[in-house]
Amino acid sequence: MYKSFLIKYGEIAIKGKNRYLFEEALVKQIRYALQYIDGTFKVRRLQGRIYVDTLSDYDYDEVIQALSHVFGIVGICPVVLIEDKGFDDLAKAVIDYLNQVYPDKNLTFKVQARRARKNYPMDSMELNAALGEKILDAFPEMKVDVHHPDVLLCVEIREEINIYSKEIKGPGGMPVGTNGKAMLLLSGGIDSPVAGYMIAKRGVGIDAVYFHAPPYTSERAKQKVIDLARIISRYAGPILLHVVNFTDIQLNIYEHCPHEELTIIMRRYMMKIAEHFALENNCLGLVTGESIGQVASQTMQSLAATNAVCTLPVYRPLIGFDKNEIIEISEKVDAYETSIQPFEDCCTIFVAKHPVTKPNVRVIERSEKKLDGIIEELMKTAFETAEVIKIEPED
Ligand code: ATP
Ligand code: MG
C-alpha cells in the first residue's frame, strides 16, 4: 500500500554547506543501495526531506533491508502522500490509512499534526482535534492516549500532505563519501571486517588490501576475503580490493630474521605495502582491526612498532573493544558466519612459538637490516603483481 518512504536523518548537527553535501551523499548512497533490489525507485529531495518513491511493484522487506544499510539514515517511515484537496479529503485519507495499516482497531492513538506550510487554513492544534474526532467517529474501538499511544499518527502539511505512523530505525552514522576514503587491511578474520564497517559508518569510503601467501594459503581463503569485502560493500559502497602476494616476503623474513620477531616484522611490511596502495588511491589513512592486548602483536609496544613504519594515520576503530563486543557487531552486520569459516590466513602459517610481546623498535629495525638488498625488489614485485578486484554487493 505504500508508494513512498520518508527518510529521516540527523539534521541537527549539520548546517549550511555541510548539510547540502550530507544530503547529496545520502541520496547517492540510497540510490546505490536500491539498485541491487527488484523494482524501480525514485529518490528525491524536497524541502529538507528525502523521499524514496516506488515506481513499480516492490518487496517491502527488501526495501527496508536495503535502506537499513545506508549510513546517515536515522529512521525509515513508510508514508502515504496526498495532494491537499481540503480537510474532508484529508480526513478520508487518514481513515483509509488506519484501516489498511491497523486491521485490529483495539488501539490507543494520538494525532500529531504539523503545519510546515503556514497558509493551510487550520493550525496544528485544530487539525489534531478535528482529525481525532473523525477517527473516533470512524472507529469507536480506538481511544485517545496523549502520553503513551499505540499509534502516533503523524500528519504533516507540506507541499504534499504526509501521513505516517511507523518509523523503522536506521543505522545512524554519516553517509559514505562525506569523509574521504581509507585503506582497510582486510584479513579473513572477525575483526577487520568489523573495523571496516565502523569506519564506513562515519562516512568514510573504503578500499582494501589482503595479503595472501600461496601455496601456504588457499584459494578458498582468498574467496572468503572477497566474500567479506562484498558484505562490507553493502554498507561502504564499492571497494577496490588489492590482493597482494606476500609469500616471498614472508619466506625471506622467515629465513633472515629472528623467529620471535616474525609477526612484528611481517606486520610492518604489511603496513608499508598497504600505505603504498593507500597513497596511490587517495586514501587519507589506514584501518586495521587491532584492539589493545588481544594477541601478542597487539600490545601497546607491538602497536607502536607497527605504527612506526607509517606516515599516514592508522585508524583502529576496535581499539577499546572486547572480543565479544566485536563478535556482536560482526553478527549484526552479517559477517560472522563468513568470518568463522576455517581457512588459514597468511599470519597463522608462520607464527613463532614465543613471539616477542614487547618489541623494541630499534631491535626490530636492526633485524630488518638483514633484508637489505632483497626486500626492495620483493616489495616492488608485490606492488606490481597485486591483483585489483572491484567488489560490489551481489544482487
Ligand atoms: P582479524 O580478525 O581482523 O584477522 P586478528 O585478531 O586475527 O584480526 P591479527 O592477525 O594480529 O589480528 O591482525 C591484526 C590486523 O592486521 C587485522 O585486523 C587486519 O587489519 C590486519 N591483517 C592481518 N592479517 C592480514 C592479511 N592477511 N591481510 C590483510 N590484513 C591483515
Ligand atoms: Mg587474523
Coordinates of C-alpha atoms and ligand atoms in Angstrom, one line a residue:
M1 CA 0.0 0.0 0.0
Y2 CA 2.9 2.4 0.5
K3 CA 4.1 4.2 -2.6
S4 CA 6.8 6.2 -0.7
F5 CA 9.2 6.2 2.2
L6 CA 10.2 9.2 4.1
I7 CA 13.8 9.1 5.1
K8 CA 14.8 10.8 8.4
Y9 CA 18.4 11.8 9.1
G10 CA 20.3 13.5 11.8
E11 CA 19.5 17.0 10.8
I12 CA 20.5 19.0 13.9
A13 CA 24.3 18.5 13.8
I14 CA 24.7 19.5 10.1
K15 CA 24.3 23.1 9.0
G16 CA 24.9 25.2 5.9
K17 CA 27.1 23.9 3.2
N18 CA 27.8 20.6 5.0
R19 CA 24.1 19.9 5.1
Y20 CA 23.9 20.1 1.4
L21 CA 26.9 17.7 1.0
F22 CA 25.4 15.4 3.6
E23 CA 22.1 15.2 1.7
E24 CA 23.7 14.8 -1.7
A25 CA 25.8 11.9 -0.4
L26 CA 22.8 10.4 1.4
V27 CA 20.8 10.4 -1.8
K28 CA 23.6 8.9 -3.7
Q29 CA 24.0 6.1 -1.2
I30 CA 20.3 5.4 -1.1
R31 CA 20.3 5.0 -4.9
Y32 CA 23.3 2.7 -4.6
A33 CA 21.6 0.5 -2.1
L34 CA 18.3 0.3 -4.0
Q35 CA 20.0 -0.6 -7.3
Y36 CA 20.6 -4.1 -6.0
I37 CA 16.9 -5.0 -5.4
D38 CA 14.0 -5.5 -7.7
G39 CA 11.9 -2.6 -8.6
T40 CA 12.1 1.0 -9.9
F41 CA 12.7 3.7 -7.4
K42 CA 13.0 7.5 -7.4
V43 CA 15.0 9.2 -4.7
R44 CA 14.2 12.9 -4.3
R45 CA 14.9 15.8 -2.0
L46 CA 12.2 18.2 -1.1
Q47 CA 12.2 20.9 1.5
G48 CA 14.8 19.4 3.7
R49 CA 13.4 15.9 3.4
I50 CA 14.4 12.9 1.4
Y51 CA 11.7 10.6 -0.1
V52 CA 12.0 7.3 -1.9
D53 CA 9.1 6.9 -4.3
T54 CA 8.4 3.4 -5.7
L55 CA 7.5 3.4 -9.4
S56 CA 6.8 -0.3 -9.7
D57 CA 6.0 -3.4 -7.6
Y58 CA 8.5 -4.0 -4.9
D59 CA 9.1 -6.2 -1.9
Y60 CA 8.6 -4.1 1.3
D61 CA 11.0 -6.1 3.4
E62 CA 13.7 -5.9 0.7
V63 CA 13.4 -2.1 0.6
I64 CA 13.6 -1.7 4.4
Q65 CA 16.6 -4.1 4.4
A66 CA 18.4 -2.1 1.7
L67 CA 17.7 1.2 3.4
S68 CA 18.9 -0.1 6.7
H69 CA 22.3 -0.5 5.2
V70 CA 22.6 3.2 4.4
F71 CA 24.6 5.2 6.9
G72 CA 23.2 8.6 7.7
I73 CA 19.6 7.3 7.9
V74 CA 18.1 7.6 11.3
G75 CA 14.6 6.5 10.5
I76 CA 12.6 5.0 7.7
C77 CA 8.9 5.9 7.6
P78 CA 6.6 4.2 5.2
V79 CA 4.4 7.2 4.2
V80 CA 1.2 8.0 2.3
L81 CA 1.5 11.2 0.4
I82 CA -1.7 13.0 -0.8
E83 CA -2.4 16.3 -2.5
D84 CA -4.2 18.9 -0.5
K85 CA -7.8 18.8 -1.5
G86 CA -9.3 20.2 1.7
F87 CA -9.9 18.8 5.2
D88 CA -12.6 16.3 4.3
D89 CA -10.4 14.6 1.8
L90 CA -7.5 14.5 4.3
A91 CA -9.8 13.0 6.9
K92 CA -10.8 10.3 4.5
A93 CA -7.2 9.5 3.6
V94 CA -6.4 9.2 7.3
I95 CA -9.3 6.8 7.9
D96 CA -8.2 4.7 4.9
Y97 CA -4.7 4.7 6.2
L98 CA -5.6 3.4 9.6
N99 CA -7.9 0.9 8.1
Q100 CA -5.2 -0.6 6.0
V101 CA -2.3 -0.4 8.4
Y102 CA -4.1 -1.5 11.6
P103 CA -6.7 -4.2 10.9
D104 CA -7.2 -4.6 14.6
K105 CA -8.6 -1.3 15.9
N106 CA -8.2 -2.1 19.6
L107 CA -5.6 0.6 20.0
T108 CA -4.9 3.9 21.6
F109 CA -3.8 6.8 19.4
K110 CA -2.7 10.3 19.2
V111 CA -2.7 12.7 16.2
Q112 CA 0.4 14.8 15.8
A113 CA -0.2 17.3 13.1
R114 CA 2.5 19.7 11.9
R115 CA 1.9 22.6 9.6
A116 CA 5.1 23.2 7.7
R117 CA 3.1 25.3 5.2
K118 CA 1.5 28.2 7.1
N119 CA -1.2 29.0 4.5
Y120 CA -3.1 25.9 5.5
P121 CA -6.5 27.1 6.9
M122 CA -6.2 25.1 10.2
D123 CA -3.4 25.2 12.7
S124 CA -1.9 22.1 14.1
M125 CA -4.0 22.2 17.3
E126 CA -7.2 22.4 15.3
L127 CA -6.0 19.6 13.0
N128 CA -5.2 17.4 15.9
A129 CA -8.7 17.9 17.4
A130 CA -10.6 17.7 14.1
L131 CA -8.8 14.5 12.9
G132 CA -9.1 12.9 16.3
E133 CA -12.8 13.4 16.2
K134 CA -13.1 11.9 12.7
I135 CA -11.1 8.9 13.8
L136 CA -13.2 8.3 16.9
D137 CA -16.3 8.5 14.8
A138 CA -15.0 6.0 12.3
F139 CA -13.5 3.6 14.8
P140 CA -15.4 3.6 18.1
E141 CA -12.9 0.9 19.5
M142 CA -10.0 3.3 19.2
K143 CA -9.2 5.5 22.2
V144 CA -7.1 8.6 22.7
D145 CA -3.9 8.4 24.8
V146 CA -1.8 11.5 24.5
H147 CA 1.0 10.1 26.7
H148 CA 1.7 6.6 25.5
P149 CA -0.3 6.0 22.4
D150 CA 0.0 2.7 20.5
V151 CA -0.3 4.7 17.3
L152 CA 1.3 8.1 17.0
L153 CA -0.3 9.3 13.8
C154 CA 1.9 12.0 12.1
V155 CA 0.2 14.3 9.7
E156 CA 2.4 16.9 8.1
I157 CA 1.1 19.6 5.9
R158 CA 3.7 20.3 3.3
E159 CA 3.5 20.8 -0.4
E160 CA 2.1 17.3 -0.2
I161 CA 0.4 16.0 2.9
N162 CA 2.5 13.3 4.7
I163 CA 0.6 10.6 6.7
Y164 CA 2.7 8.1 8.6
S165 CA 2.8 6.3 12.0
K166 CA 5.7 3.9 11.7
E167 CA 9.4 4.5 11.9
I168 CA 11.9 1.8 11.4
K169 CA 15.3 2.5 12.9
G170 CA 18.1 3.3 10.5
P171 CA 21.8 2.6 11.1
G172 CA 22.7 6.2 12.0
G173 CA 26.2 7.4 11.2
M174 CA 27.1 9.6 8.2
P175 CA 26.7 8.9 4.5
V176 CA 29.7 7.2 3.0
G177 CA 31.6 9.7 0.9
T178 CA 31.2 12.7 3.3
N179 CA 34.6 11.9 5.0
G180 CA 37.1 10.8 2.4
K181 CA 38.4 7.3 1.9
A182 CA 40.7 5.0 3.9
M183 CA 42.6 1.7 3.1
L184 CA 41.4 -1.2 5.2
L185 CA 43.8 -4.1 5.9
L186 CA 41.3 -6.9 5.4
S187 CA 42.0 -10.4 6.6
G188 CA 39.7 -13.3 6.7
G189 CA 39.2 -12.9 10.4
I190 CA 36.4 -11.5 12.6
D191 CA 37.9 -8.1 13.4
S192 CA 39.0 -6.3 10.3
P193 CA 35.6 -6.6 8.5
V194 CA 34.0 -5.0 11.6
A195 CA 36.7 -2.3 11.6
G196 CA 35.7 -1.5 8.0
Y197 CA 32.1 -1.3 8.9
M198 CA 32.8 1.0 11.8
I199 CA 34.9 3.4 9.8
A200 CA 32.4 3.4 6.9
K201 CA 29.7 4.3 9.5
R202 CA 31.5 7.6 10.0
G203 CA 31.1 8.5 6.3
V204 CA 34.5 7.1 5.1
G205 CA 34.7 5.2 1.8
I206 CA 36.9 2.1 1.8
D207 CA 39.4 0.4 -0.4
A208 CA 41.1 -2.8 0.9
V209 CA 44.3 -4.8 0.8
Y210 CA 44.6 -8.5 1.5
F211 CA 47.9 -10.3 1.9
H212 CA 47.9 -13.9 0.8
A213 CA 50.7 -16.5 0.7
P214 CA 50.0 -19.1 -1.9
P215 CA 50.5 -22.1 -1.7
Y216 CA 50.5 -21.7 2.1
T217 CA 47.1 -20.1 1.9
S218 CA 44.4 -21.5 -0.3
E219 CA 42.1 -20.0 -3.0
R220 CA 39.3 -20.6 -0.5
A221 CA 40.9 -18.3 2.0
K222 CA 41.1 -15.6 -0.7
Q223 CA 37.5 -16.2 -1.7
K224 CA 36.5 -15.8 1.9
V225 CA 38.1 -12.4 2.0
I226 CA 36.3 -11.5 -1.2
D227 CA 33.0 -12.6 0.4
L228 CA 33.7 -10.5 3.4
A229 CA 34.6 -7.4 1.3
R230 CA 31.3 -8.0 -0.5
I231 CA 29.4 -7.9 2.8
I232 CA 31.1 -4.7 3.8
S233 CA 30.4 -3.1 0.4
R234 CA 26.7 -3.3 1.2
Y235 CA 27.4 -0.6 3.7
A236 CA 30.5 1.0 2.4
G237 CA 29.9 1.2 -1.3
P238 CA 32.2 -0.3 -4.0
I239 CA 35.6 -1.5 -2.7
L240 CA 38.8 -1.9 -4.7
L241 CA 40.4 -4.9 -3.1
H242 CA 44.1 -5.3 -3.7
V243 CA 45.2 -8.9 -3.3
V244 CA 49.0 -8.9 -2.6
N245 CA 51.1 -12.0 -3.0
F246 CA 53.1 -11.9 0.2
T247 CA 54.7 -15.4 0.1
D248 CA 58.3 -14.4 -0.9
I249 CA 58.4 -11.5 1.6
Q250 CA 57.3 -13.9 4.3
L251 CA 59.7 -16.6 3.3
N252 CA 62.6 -14.1 3.4
I253 CA 61.6 -12.7 6.8
Y254 CA 61.4 -16.3 8.0
E255 CA 64.9 -17.1 6.6
H256 CA 66.7 -13.9 7.7
C257 CA 65.1 -12.6 10.9
P258 CA 64.7 -13.9 14.4
H259 CA 61.7 -16.1 14.6
E260 CA 60.2 -14.4 17.7
E261 CA 60.1 -11.2 15.7
L262 CA 58.4 -12.7 12.6
T263 CA 55.0 -11.4 13.3
I264 CA 56.0 -7.9 14.1
I265 CA 58.3 -7.6 11.1
M266 CA 55.7 -9.1 8.8
R267 CA 53.1 -6.7 10.2
R268 CA 55.4 -3.8 9.5
Y269 CA 55.8 -4.8 5.8
M270 CA 52.0 -5.2 5.5
M271 CA 51.6 -1.7 6.7
K272 CA 54.2 -0.4 4.3
I273 CA 52.6 -2.1 1.4
A274 CA 49.1 -1.0 2.4
E275 CA 50.3 2.6 2.7
H276 CA 51.7 2.4 -0.9
F277 CA 48.3 1.4 -2.2
A278 CA 46.6 3.9 0.1
L279 CA 48.6 6.8 -1.3
E280 CA 48.0 5.5 -4.9
N281 CA 44.2 5.6 -4.3
N282 CA 43.9 8.9 -2.5
C283 CA 43.2 7.3 0.9
L284 CA 43.7 9.5 3.9
G285 CA 44.5 6.8 6.4
L286 CA 44.9 3.0 7.1
V287 CA 42.4 1.0 9.0
T288 CA 43.1 -2.2 10.9
G289 CA 41.0 -4.5 13.2
E290 CA 43.5 -4.3 16.1
S291 CA 42.5 -4.0 19.7
I292 CA 44.8 -3.5 22.6
G293 CA 46.1 -6.7 24.1
Q294 CA 44.1 -9.1 22.0
V295 CA 47.2 -11.0 20.9
A296 CA 51.0 -10.6 21.2
S297 CA 51.1 -8.4 18.1
Q298 CA 48.6 -6.0 19.6
T299 CA 50.3 -4.9 22.9
M300 CA 51.0 -1.2 23.1
Q301 CA 54.6 -1.9 22.3
S302 CA 53.7 -4.0 19.3
L303 CA 51.2 -1.5 18.0
A304 CA 53.9 1.2 18.4
A305 CA 56.4 -0.9 16.4
T306 CA 53.9 -1.5 13.6
N307 CA 52.8 2.1 13.6
A308 CA 56.4 3.4 13.3
V309 CA 56.6 2.5 9.6
C310 CA 53.6 4.5 8.5
T311 CA 53.3 8.2 7.6
L312 CA 49.5 8.0 7.2
P313 CA 47.4 7.9 10.3
V314 CA 46.3 4.4 11.3
Y315 CA 42.7 4.1 12.4
R316 CA 41.9 1.3 14.8
P317 CA 38.2 1.6 15.4
L318 CA 38.1 -1.6 17.6
I319 CA 41.0 -0.5 19.9
G320 CA 38.9 -0.5 23.1
F321 CA 36.6 -3.3 22.2
D322 CA 36.5 -6.8 23.8
K323 CA 36.2 -9.8 21.5
N324 CA 32.6 -10.4 22.5
E325 CA 31.7 -6.9 21.6
I326 CA 33.3 -7.2 18.2
I327 CA 31.5 -10.5 17.6
E328 CA 28.2 -8.8 18.4
I329 CA 28.7 -6.3 15.7
S330 CA 30.1 -8.9 13.3
E331 CA 26.8 -10.9 13.8
K332 CA 24.7 -7.7 13.4
V333 CA 26.3 -6.9 10.0
D334 CA 26.1 -10.5 8.8
A335 CA 29.8 -11.1 8.5
Y336 CA 30.3 -13.5 11.4
E337 CA 29.2 -16.7 9.6
T338 CA 31.7 -16.0 6.8
S339 CA 34.5 -14.9 9.2
I340 CA 34.5 -18.1 11.1
Q341 CA 34.9 -20.4 8.1
P342 CA 38.0 -22.3 8.8
F343 CA 40.5 -21.2 6.1
E344 CA 44.0 -20.1 7.2
D345 CA 45.1 -16.6 6.5
C346 CA 48.7 -16.0 6.0
C347 CA 49.6 -14.9 9.6
T348 CA 48.8 -18.3 11.1
I349 CA 51.3 -20.2 9.0
F350 CA 54.5 -18.5 10.1
V351 CA 53.8 -17.9 13.7
A352 CA 56.6 -18.3 16.2
K353 CA 56.1 -20.3 19.4
H354 CA 57.2 -17.5 21.6
P355 CA 56.6 -14.2 19.8
V356 CA 58.0 -11.0 21.4
T357 CA 55.3 -9.1 23.2
K358 CA 57.3 -6.0 24.0
P359 CA 59.3 -5.4 20.8
N360 CA 61.8 -2.6 20.8
V361 CA 61.7 -0.6 17.6
R362 CA 65.5 -0.3 17.4
V363 CA 66.0 -4.0 17.8
I364 CA 63.4 -4.7 15.1
E365 CA 65.0 -2.2 12.7
R366 CA 68.3 -3.9 13.2
S367 CA 66.8 -7.3 12.4
E368 CA 65.2 -5.8 9.3
K369 CA 68.6 -4.7 8.1
K370 CA 69.2 -8.3 7.2
L371 CA 66.7 -7.9 4.4
D372 CA 68.5 -5.0 2.8
G373 CA 69.2 -5.7 -0.8
I374 CA 66.5 -8.2 -1.1
I375 CA 63.3 -6.6 0.2
E376 CA 63.3 -3.7 -2.1
E377 CA 62.9 -5.9 -5.2
L378 CA 60.3 -8.1 -3.4
M379 CA 58.2 -5.1 -2.4
K380 CA 58.4 -3.8 -6.0
T381 CA 57.2 -7.1 -7.3
A382 CA 54.4 -7.2 -4.6
F383 CA 53.2 -3.8 -5.8
E384 CA 53.4 -4.7 -9.5
T385 CA 51.7 -8.1 -9.2
A386 CA 48.9 -7.2 -6.9
E387 CA 45.5 -8.2 -8.3
V388 CA 42.9 -5.5 -8.1
I389 CA 39.3 -6.7 -7.8
K390 CA 36.3 -4.3 -7.8
I391 CA 33.9 -5.5 -5.1
E392 CA 30.2 -4.7 -5.1
P393 CA 27.3 -6.2 -3.3
E394 CA 25.7 -9.1 -5.1
D395 CA 22.1 -8.8 -6.3
Ligands
ATP1 P1 41.3 -10.2 12.2 O1 40.2 -10.9 12.9 O2 40.9 -8.9 11.6 O3 42.1 -11.1 11.3 P2 43.2 -10.8 14.3 O4 42.6 -10.7 15.6 O5 43.4 -12.1 13.6 O6 42.4 -9.8 13.3 P3 46.0 -10.1 13.6 O7 46.1 -11.3 12.8 O8 47.0 -9.7 14.6 O9 44.6 -10.0 14.4 O10 45.8 -8.9 12.6 C1 45.6 -7.6 13.0 C2 45.1 -6.8 11.9 O11 46.1 -6.8 10.8 C3 43.8 -7.3 11.3 O12 42.7 -6.8 11.9 C4 43.9 -6.8 9.9 O13 43.5 -5.4 9.8 C5 45.4 -6.9 9.6 N1 45.7 -8.1 8.9 C6 46.2 -9.3 9.5 N2 46.4 -10.2 8.6 C7 46.1 -9.7 7.4 C8 46.1 -10.2 6.0 N3 46.4 -11.4 5.7 N4 45.7 -9.3 5.0 C9 45.4 -8.0 5.3 N5 45.3 -7.5 6.6 C10 45.7 -8.3 7.6
MG2 MG 43.6 -12.5 11.6

